[in-house]
CSV table of C-alpha atoms in Angstrom, one decimal:
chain,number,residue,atom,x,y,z
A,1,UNK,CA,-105.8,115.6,12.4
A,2,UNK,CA,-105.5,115.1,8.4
A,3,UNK,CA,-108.5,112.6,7.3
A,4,UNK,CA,-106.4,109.5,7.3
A,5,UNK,CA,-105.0,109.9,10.6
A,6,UNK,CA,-108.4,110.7,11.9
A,7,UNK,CA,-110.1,107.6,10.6
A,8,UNK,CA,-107.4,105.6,12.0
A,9,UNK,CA,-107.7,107.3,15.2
A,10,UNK,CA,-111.2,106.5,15.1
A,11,UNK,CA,-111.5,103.3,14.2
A,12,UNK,CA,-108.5,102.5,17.4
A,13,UNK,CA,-110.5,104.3,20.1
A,14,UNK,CA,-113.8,102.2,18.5
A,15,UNK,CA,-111.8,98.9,18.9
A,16,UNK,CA,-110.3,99.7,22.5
A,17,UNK,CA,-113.7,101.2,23.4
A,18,UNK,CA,-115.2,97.6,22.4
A,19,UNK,CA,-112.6,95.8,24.6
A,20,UNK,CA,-113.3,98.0,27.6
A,21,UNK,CA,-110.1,100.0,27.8
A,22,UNK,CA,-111.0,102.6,30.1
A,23,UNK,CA,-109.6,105.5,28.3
A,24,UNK,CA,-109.5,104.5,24.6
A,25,UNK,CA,-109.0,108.4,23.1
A,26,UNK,CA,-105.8,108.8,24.9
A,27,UNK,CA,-104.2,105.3,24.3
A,28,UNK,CA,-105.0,105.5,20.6
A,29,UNK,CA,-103.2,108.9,20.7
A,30,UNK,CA,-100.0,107.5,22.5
A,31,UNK,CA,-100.1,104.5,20.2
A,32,UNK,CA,-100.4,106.6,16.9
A,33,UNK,CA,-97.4,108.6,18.1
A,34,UNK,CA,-95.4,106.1,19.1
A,35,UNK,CA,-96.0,103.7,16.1
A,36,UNK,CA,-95.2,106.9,13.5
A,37,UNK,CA,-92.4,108.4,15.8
A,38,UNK,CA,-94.2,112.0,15.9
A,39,UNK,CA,-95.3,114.4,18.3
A,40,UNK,CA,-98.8,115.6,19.3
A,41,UNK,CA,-98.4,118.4,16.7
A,42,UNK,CA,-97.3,115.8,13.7
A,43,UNK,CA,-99.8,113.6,14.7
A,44,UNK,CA,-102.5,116.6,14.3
A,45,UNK,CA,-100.8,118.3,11.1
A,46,UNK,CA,-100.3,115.3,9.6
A,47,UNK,CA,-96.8,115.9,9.4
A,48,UNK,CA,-95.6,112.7,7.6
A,49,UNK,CA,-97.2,109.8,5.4
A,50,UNK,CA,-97.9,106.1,6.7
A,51,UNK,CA,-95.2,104.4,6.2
A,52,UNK,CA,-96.2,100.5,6.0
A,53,UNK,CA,-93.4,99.5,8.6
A,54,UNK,CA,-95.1,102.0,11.2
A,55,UNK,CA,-98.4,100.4,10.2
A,56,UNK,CA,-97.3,97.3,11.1
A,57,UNK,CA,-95.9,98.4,14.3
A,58,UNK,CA,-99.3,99.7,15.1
A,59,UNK,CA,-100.9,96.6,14.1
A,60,UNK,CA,-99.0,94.5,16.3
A,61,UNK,CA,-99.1,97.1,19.5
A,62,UNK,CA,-102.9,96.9,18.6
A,63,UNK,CA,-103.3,93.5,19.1
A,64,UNK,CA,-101.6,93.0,22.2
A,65,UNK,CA,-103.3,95.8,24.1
A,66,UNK,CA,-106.3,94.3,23.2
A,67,UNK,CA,-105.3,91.3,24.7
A,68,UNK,CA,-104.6,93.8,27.6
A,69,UNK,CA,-101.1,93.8,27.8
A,70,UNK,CA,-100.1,97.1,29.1
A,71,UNK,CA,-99.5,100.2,27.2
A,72,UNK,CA,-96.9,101.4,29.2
A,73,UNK,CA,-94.7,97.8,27.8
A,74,UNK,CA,-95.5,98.5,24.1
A,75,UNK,CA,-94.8,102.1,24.1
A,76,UNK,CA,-91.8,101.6,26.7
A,77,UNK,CA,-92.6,104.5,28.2
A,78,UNK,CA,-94.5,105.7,31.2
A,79,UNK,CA,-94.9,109.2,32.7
A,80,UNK,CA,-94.9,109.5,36.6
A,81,UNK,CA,-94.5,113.2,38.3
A,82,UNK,CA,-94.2,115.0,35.3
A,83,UNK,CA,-91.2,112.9,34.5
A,84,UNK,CA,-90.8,110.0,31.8
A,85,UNK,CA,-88.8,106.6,32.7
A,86,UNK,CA,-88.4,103.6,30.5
A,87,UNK,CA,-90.6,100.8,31.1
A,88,UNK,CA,-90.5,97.1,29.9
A,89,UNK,CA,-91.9,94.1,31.2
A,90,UNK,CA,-90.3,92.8,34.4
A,91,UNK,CA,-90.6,96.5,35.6
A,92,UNK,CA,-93.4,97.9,37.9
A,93,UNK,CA,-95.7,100.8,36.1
A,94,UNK,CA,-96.1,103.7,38.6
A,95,UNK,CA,-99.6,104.2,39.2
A,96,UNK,CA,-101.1,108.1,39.0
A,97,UNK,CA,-102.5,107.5,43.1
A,98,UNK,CA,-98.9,106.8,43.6
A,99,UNK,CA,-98.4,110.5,42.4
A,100,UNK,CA,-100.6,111.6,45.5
A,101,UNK,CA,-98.8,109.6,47.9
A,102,UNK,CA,-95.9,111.1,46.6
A,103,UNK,CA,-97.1,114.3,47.2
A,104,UNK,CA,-98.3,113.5,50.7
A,105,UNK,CA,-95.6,112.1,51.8
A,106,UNK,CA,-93.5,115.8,51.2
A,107,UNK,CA,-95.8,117.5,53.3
A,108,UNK,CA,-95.0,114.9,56.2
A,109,UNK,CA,-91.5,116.2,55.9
């Protein structure tokens, strides 16, 4: 990561870490991504500048996860068997143990 980026990604896992997120380097990762519309590899080159919009959007994504609403809502995105489905409030978030029942139930077959 480019300075900038890096200080912002440290001072994210720093406040997550603080409100007991239980993985704070990964969520700050999938927030900066998703608030600056990049990939890991932009995120890492520094591929484009802050733009104060996507700043704002971070801000705001910030503060409600803080307040512990769930990451998988803000991003509106959630990953379950190597596959990614949208994901918005009202909407169950597939759990990774549900992966292994998943996977248990196909050797019942």
């Amino acid at each position: 990561m480019v300075s900038k980026t890096r200080c912002l990604y440290n001072s994210i896992v720093s406040l997550l870490e603080n409100a007991g997120i239980d993985t704070p380097e990964i969520e700050a990762e999938v927030l900066l991504r998703w608030a600056f519309s990049t990939d890991r590899t932009g995120l890492y080159t520094g591929g484009k500048p802050f733009d104060k919009k996507d700043l704002i959007k971070l801000k705001d994504a910030l503060k409600k996860r803080l307040k512990r609403q769930p990451l998988q809502y803000l991003v509106g995105r959630v990953e379950f068997y190597g596959y990614e489905f949208f994901c918005e409030p009202g909407v169950f978030i597939p759990r990774q143990e549900t992966e292994t029942l998943v996977d248990v139930a196909q050797l019942l077959k």
